[in-house]
Structure formats: C-alpha cells, structure tokens
Short mmCIF file of C-alpha atoms and ligand atoms in Angstrom, two decimals:
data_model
loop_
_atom_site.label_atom_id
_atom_site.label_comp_id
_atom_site.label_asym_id
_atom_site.label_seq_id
_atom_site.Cartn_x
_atom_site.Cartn_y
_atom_site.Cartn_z
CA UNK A 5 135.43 89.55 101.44
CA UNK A 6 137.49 86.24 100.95
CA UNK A 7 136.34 84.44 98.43
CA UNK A 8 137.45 80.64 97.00
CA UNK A 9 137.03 80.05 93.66
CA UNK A 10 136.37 76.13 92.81
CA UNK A 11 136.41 74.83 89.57
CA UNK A 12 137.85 71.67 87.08
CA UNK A 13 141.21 73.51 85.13
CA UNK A 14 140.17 75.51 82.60
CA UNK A 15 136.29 76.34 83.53
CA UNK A 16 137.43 79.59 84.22
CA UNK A 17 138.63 80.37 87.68
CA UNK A 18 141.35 82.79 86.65
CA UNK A 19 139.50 84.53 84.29
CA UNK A 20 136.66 85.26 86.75
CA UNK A 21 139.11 85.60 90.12
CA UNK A 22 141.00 88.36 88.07
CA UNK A 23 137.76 90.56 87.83
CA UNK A 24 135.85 90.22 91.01
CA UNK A 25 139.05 91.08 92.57
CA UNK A 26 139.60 94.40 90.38
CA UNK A 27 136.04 95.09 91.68
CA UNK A 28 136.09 94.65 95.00
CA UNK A 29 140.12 96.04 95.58
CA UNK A 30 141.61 92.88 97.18
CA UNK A 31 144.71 90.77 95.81
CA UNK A 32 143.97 87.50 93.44
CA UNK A 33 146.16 85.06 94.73
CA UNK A 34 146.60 82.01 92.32
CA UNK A 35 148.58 79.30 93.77
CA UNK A 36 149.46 77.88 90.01
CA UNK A 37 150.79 81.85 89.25
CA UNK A 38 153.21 81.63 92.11
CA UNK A 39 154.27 78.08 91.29
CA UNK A 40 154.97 79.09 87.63
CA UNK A 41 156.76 82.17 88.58
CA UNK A 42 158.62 80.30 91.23
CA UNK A 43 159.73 77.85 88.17
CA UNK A 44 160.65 80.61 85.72
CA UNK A 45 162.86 82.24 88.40
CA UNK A 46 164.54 79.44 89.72
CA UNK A 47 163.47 79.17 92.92
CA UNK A 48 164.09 76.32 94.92
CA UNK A 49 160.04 76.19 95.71
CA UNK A 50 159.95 75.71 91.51
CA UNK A 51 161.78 73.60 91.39
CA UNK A 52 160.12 71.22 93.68
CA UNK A 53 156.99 71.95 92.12
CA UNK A 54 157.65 71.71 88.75
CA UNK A 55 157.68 67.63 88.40
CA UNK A 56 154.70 67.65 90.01
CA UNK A 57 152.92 70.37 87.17
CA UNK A 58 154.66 69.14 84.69
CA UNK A 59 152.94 65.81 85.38
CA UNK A 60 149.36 67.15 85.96
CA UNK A 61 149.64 66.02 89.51
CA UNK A 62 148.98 68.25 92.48
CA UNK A 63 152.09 69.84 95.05
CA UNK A 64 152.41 68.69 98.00
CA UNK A 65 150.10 69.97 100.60
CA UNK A 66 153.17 71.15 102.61
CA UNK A 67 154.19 72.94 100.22
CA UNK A 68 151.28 74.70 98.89
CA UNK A 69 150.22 75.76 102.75
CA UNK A 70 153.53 77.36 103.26
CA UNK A 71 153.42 79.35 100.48
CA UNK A 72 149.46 80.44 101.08
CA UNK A 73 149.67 81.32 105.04
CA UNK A 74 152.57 83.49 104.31
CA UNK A 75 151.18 85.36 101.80
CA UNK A 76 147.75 86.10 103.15
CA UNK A 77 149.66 87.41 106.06
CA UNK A 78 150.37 89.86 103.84
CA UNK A 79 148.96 93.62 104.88
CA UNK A 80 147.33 93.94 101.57
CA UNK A 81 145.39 91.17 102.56
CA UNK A 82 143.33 92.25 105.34
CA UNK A 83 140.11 93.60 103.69
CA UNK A 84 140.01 90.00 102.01
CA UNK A 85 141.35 88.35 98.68
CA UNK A 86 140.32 85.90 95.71
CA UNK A 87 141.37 82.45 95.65
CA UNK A 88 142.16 81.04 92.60
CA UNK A 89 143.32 77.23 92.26
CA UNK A 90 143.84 77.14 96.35
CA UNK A 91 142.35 74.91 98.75
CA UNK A 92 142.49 71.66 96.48
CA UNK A 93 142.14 69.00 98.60
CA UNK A 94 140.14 68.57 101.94
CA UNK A 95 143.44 68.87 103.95
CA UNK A 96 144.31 72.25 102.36
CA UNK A 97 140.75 73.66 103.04
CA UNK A 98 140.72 72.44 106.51
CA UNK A 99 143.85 73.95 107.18
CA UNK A 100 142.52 77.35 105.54
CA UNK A 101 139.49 76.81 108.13
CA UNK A 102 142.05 76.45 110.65
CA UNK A 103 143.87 79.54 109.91
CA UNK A 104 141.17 81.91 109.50
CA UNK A 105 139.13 80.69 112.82
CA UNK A 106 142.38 81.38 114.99
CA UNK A 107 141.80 84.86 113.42
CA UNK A 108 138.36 85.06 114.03
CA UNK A 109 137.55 85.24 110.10
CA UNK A 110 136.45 82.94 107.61
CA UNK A 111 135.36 82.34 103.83
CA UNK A 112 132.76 83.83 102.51
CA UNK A 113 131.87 82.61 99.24
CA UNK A 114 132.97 79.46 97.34
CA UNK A 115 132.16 80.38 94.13
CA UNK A 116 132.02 76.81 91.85
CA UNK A 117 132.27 77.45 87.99
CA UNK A 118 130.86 74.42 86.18
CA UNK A 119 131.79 73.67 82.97
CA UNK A 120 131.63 69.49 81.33
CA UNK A 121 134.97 67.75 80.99
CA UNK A 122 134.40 68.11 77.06
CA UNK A 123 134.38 71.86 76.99
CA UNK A 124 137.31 72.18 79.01
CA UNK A 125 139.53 70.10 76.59
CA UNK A 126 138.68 72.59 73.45
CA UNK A 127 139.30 75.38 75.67
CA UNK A 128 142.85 74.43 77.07
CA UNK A 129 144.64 74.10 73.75
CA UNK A 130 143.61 77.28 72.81
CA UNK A 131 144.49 79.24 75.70
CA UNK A 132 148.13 81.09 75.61
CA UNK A 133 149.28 82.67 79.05
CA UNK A 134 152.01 85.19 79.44
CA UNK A 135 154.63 83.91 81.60
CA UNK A 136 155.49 87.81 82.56
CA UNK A 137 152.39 89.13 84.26
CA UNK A 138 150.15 86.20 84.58
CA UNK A 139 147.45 87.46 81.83
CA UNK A 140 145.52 84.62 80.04
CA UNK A 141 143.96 84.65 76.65
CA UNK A 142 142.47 82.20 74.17
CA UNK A 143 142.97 82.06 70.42
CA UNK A 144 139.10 82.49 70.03
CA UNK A 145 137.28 83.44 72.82
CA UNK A 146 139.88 86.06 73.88
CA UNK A 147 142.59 87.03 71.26
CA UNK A 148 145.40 89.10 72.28
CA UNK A 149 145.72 92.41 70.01
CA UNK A 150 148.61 91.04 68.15
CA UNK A 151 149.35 87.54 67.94
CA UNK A 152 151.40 85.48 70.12
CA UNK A 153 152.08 89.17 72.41
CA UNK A 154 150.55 89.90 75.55
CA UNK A 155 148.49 93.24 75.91
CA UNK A 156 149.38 94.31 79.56
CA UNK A 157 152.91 94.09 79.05
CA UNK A 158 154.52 93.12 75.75
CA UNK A 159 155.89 89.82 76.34
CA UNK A 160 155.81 86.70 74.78
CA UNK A 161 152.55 83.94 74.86
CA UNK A 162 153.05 80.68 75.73
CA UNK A 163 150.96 77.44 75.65
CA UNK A 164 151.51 76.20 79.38
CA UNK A 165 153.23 72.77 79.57
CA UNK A 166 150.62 71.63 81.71
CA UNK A 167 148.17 72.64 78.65
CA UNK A 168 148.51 69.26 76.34
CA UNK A 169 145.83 66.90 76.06
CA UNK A 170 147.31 64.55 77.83
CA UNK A 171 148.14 65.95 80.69
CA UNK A 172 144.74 68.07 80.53
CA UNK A 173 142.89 64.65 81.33
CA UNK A 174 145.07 63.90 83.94
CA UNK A 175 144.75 67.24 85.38
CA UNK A 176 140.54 66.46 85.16
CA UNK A 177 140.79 63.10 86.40
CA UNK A 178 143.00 64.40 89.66
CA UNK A 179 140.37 67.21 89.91
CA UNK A 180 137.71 64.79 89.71
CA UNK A 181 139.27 62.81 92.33
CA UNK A 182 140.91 65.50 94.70
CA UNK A 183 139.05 68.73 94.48
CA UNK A 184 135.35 68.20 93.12
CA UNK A 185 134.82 66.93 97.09
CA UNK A 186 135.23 70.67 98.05
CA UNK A 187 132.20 71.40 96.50
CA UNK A 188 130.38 69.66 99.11
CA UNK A 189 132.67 70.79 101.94
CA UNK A 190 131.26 74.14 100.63
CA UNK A 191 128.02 73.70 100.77
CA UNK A 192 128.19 71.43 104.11
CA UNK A 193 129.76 75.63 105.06
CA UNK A 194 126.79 77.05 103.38
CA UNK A 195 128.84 79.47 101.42
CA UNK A 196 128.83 77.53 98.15
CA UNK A 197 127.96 79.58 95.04
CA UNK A 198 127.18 77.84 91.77
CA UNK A 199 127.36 79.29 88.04
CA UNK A 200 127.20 78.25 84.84
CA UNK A 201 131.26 78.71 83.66
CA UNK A 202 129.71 77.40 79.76
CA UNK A 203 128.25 81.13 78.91
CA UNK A 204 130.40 83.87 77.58
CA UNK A 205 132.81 85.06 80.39
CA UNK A 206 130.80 88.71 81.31
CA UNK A 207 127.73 86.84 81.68
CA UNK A 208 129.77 84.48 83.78
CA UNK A 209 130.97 87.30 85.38
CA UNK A 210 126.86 89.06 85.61
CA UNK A 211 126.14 85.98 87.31
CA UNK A 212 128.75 85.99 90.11
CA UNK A 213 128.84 89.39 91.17
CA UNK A 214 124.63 88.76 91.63
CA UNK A 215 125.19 85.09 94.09
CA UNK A 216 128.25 87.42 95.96
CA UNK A 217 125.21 90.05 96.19
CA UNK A 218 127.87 92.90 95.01
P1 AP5 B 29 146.45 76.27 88.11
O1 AP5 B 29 147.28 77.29 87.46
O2 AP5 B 29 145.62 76.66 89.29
O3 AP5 B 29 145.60 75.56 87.00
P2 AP5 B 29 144.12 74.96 87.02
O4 AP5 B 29 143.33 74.94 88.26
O5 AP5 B 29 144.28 73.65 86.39
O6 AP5 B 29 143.34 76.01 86.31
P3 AP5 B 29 143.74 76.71 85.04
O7 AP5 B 29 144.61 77.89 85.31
O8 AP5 B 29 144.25 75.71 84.04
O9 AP5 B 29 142.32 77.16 84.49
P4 AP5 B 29 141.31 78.26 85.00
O10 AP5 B 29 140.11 77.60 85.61
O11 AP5 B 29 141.98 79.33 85.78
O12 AP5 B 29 140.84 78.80 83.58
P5 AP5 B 29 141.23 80.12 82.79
O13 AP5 B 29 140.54 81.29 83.39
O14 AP5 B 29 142.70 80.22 82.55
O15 AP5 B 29 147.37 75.04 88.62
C1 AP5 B 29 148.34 74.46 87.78
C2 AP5 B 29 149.07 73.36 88.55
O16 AP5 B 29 149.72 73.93 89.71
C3 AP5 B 29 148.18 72.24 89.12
O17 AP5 B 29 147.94 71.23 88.16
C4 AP5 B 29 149.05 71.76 90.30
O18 AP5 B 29 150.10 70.94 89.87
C5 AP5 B 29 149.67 73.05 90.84
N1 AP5 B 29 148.85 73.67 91.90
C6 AP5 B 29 148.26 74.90 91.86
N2 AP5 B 29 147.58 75.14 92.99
C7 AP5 B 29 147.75 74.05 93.79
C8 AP5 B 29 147.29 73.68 95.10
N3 AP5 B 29 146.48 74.50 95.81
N4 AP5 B 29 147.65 72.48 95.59
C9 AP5 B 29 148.46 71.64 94.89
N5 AP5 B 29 148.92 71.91 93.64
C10 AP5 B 29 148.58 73.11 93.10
O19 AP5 B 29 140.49 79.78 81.41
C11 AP5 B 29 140.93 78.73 80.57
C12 AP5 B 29 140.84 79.17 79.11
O20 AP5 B 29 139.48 79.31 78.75
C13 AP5 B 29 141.49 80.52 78.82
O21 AP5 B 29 142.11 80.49 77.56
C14 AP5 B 29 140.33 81.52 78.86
O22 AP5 B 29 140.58 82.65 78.04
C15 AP5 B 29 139.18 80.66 78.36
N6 AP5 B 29 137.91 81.00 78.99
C16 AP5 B 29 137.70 81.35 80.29
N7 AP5 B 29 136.37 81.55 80.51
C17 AP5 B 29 135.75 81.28 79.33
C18 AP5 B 29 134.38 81.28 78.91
N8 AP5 B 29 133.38 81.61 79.76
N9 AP5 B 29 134.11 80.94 77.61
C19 AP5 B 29 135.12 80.61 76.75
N10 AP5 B 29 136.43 80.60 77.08
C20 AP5 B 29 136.74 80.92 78.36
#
C-alpha cells in the first residue's frame, strides 16, 4: 500500500506514519528525517537544505524530488511505503503521479490529520526529537523514560531548530499556503482520508487503520 500522509507540522504525521508502517511492513520515508540527517552529516544535500529549514521555508522542489524518486526505487520499496512530510506542493504531487503512472501504480490513501493552528503551537515546543534515530517524543503527551535521552537508542534529545514559535507560524502559514491545497488534489483522486489528529495518538491511530480498512 502507498500511503501519503498530509497534515499542518506538528498534527502528527510522524507519529502516525511511524506505526501504520510497523503494521503493514513497508519503509516510512520522511523527507524532513533525510534532510536533518543530511545536515547532521554534512552532506552537501544539508547543506543546501538547511537555510531553507532553518527559516521555516520549504526545499526546493528539485531537490526534494531527487532525493524521493531515488529512494522509492529502493527494493524495499516495492510492496509500498508511508509518506511522511512528502508531496508538499502541487508540483511535487504531480510529479509523484507522474512517477508512479509510468509504473503502472499509484497512491492509495492520503491520509489528512487535522489538528487547529492553536494546538499545534503548544504541541511543538514540547516535542524533543533524537537527532540519532529519528524517534519523537513530547514532554507531556509522550515522555521519554529518562529525561532529555532517547529510548530506542540512548542518545541525546533535542528541540529541533525549526521548533521555535516563530518559525512554527511561519512553518503554518507556508503550510497554509503551499500544502493545505493537497487536500483537495486528494480528494479530486478520491483517496483522501480524514481524521481527527486532536484525540490521543492510539485513537488517532484506531481511526486510521479503520478509513485504510486494515
Ligand atoms: P518535517 O520534518 O516534515 O516537519 P513538518 O511537516 O513540519 O512536520 P513535523 O515533523 O514538525 O510534525 P509531524 O506532523 O510529523 O508531528 P509529530 O508526529 O512529530 O519538515 C521539516 C522541514 O523540512 C520543512 O519545514 C521543510 O523545510 C523541509 N521539508 C521536508 N519535506 C519537504 C518537502 N517534501 N518539500 C520541501 N521541503 C521539505 O508530532 C508533533 C509533536 O506532537 C510530538 O512531540 C508528538 O509527540 C506530539 N503528538 C503527536 N500526536 C499527538 C497527539 N495525538 N496528541 C498529543 N500530542 C501529539
């Protein structure tokens, strides 16, 4: 199954891609995770992208395709994958169509976590991310087992740069702007799913695995 998560920052979309991807065996594939991993290591793609993050603006389109069409050419990719954070603008999931038609595939859900612009603001400063493995957590809907230390694999938690209120509204006002239209593009597709991202995150998680009907 491929499946697109859609979503303003913060409402959710890793939380939930992480899961439904453990369930159903196929890769998550976060576009900001391989930016911010690019960035810690150096890369040259990093450092290109890092202005960008660091400014709540988007990457380039270029860039962000690259990166996507060679990875889902990957071999662990063929029985499907979860989207998280990629397509973000109408060119990106156009070019996704594109992609997929030429191999006779396509997506099948677009799974749309909704949660107000004033929820997502409490929720950002509290988050810390580990850096190491990707794992999220927040200070008190999900507290790591020792403070400040990731679970999965020891290291240190971070609050993301991109995590300050200032650049949060940014980040909600390019959402707004470049990635709510999606939503319709979605349903235009008639594989938009909608849930309510405002309820504790395993009945978030109840009520996605019953829309993808697994
Ligand atoms: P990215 O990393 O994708 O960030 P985002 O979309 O802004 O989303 P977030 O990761 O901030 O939030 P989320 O929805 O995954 O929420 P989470 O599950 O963590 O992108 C970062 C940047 O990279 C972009 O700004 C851009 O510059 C660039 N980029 C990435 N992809 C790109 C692309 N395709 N094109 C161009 N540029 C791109 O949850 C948030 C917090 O809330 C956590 O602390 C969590 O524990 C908590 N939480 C989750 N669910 C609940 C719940 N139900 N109740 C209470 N708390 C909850």
């Amino acid at each position: 199954m491929r499946i697109i998560m859609l979503g303003a920052p913060g409402a959710g979309k890793g939380t939930q891609a992480k899961r439904i991807a453990e369930r159903l065996q196929v890769p998550h594939i976060s576009t900001g995770d391989i930016f911010r991993a690019n960035i810690k290591n150096g890369t040259e793609l990093g450092m290109r992208a890092k202005s960008y993050m660091d400014a709540g603006s988007l990457v380039p389109d270029s860039l962000t395709l690259e990166l996507v069409m060679d990875r889902i050419a990957g071999e662990d990719c063929q029985n499907g994958y979860v989207f998280d954070g990629f397509p973000r603008t109408i060119p990106q999931a156009e070019a996704l169509e594109k992609a997929l038609s030429e191999l006779g595939q396509k997506v099948d859900f677009a799974v749309d976590i909704e949660v107000p612009d004033e929820d997502i603001i409490g929720r950002m400063g509290g988050r810390r991310a580990c850096l190491q493995c990707g794992a999220t957590y927040h200070v008190a809907y999900a507290a790591p087992k020792t403070e400040g230390v990731c679970d999965r694999c020891g290291a240190g938690l971070t609050l993301r740069d991109d995590d300050k209120p200032e650049t949060v509204k940014k980040r909600l006002a390019v959402y707004h702007e470049q990635t709510q239209p999606l939503i319709d593009f979605y349903r235009n597709k008639g594989c938009l799913a909608q849930a309510d991202g405002t309820k504790d995150v395993e009945d978030v998680f109840c009520e996605i695995l019953k829309l993808l009907g697994v």
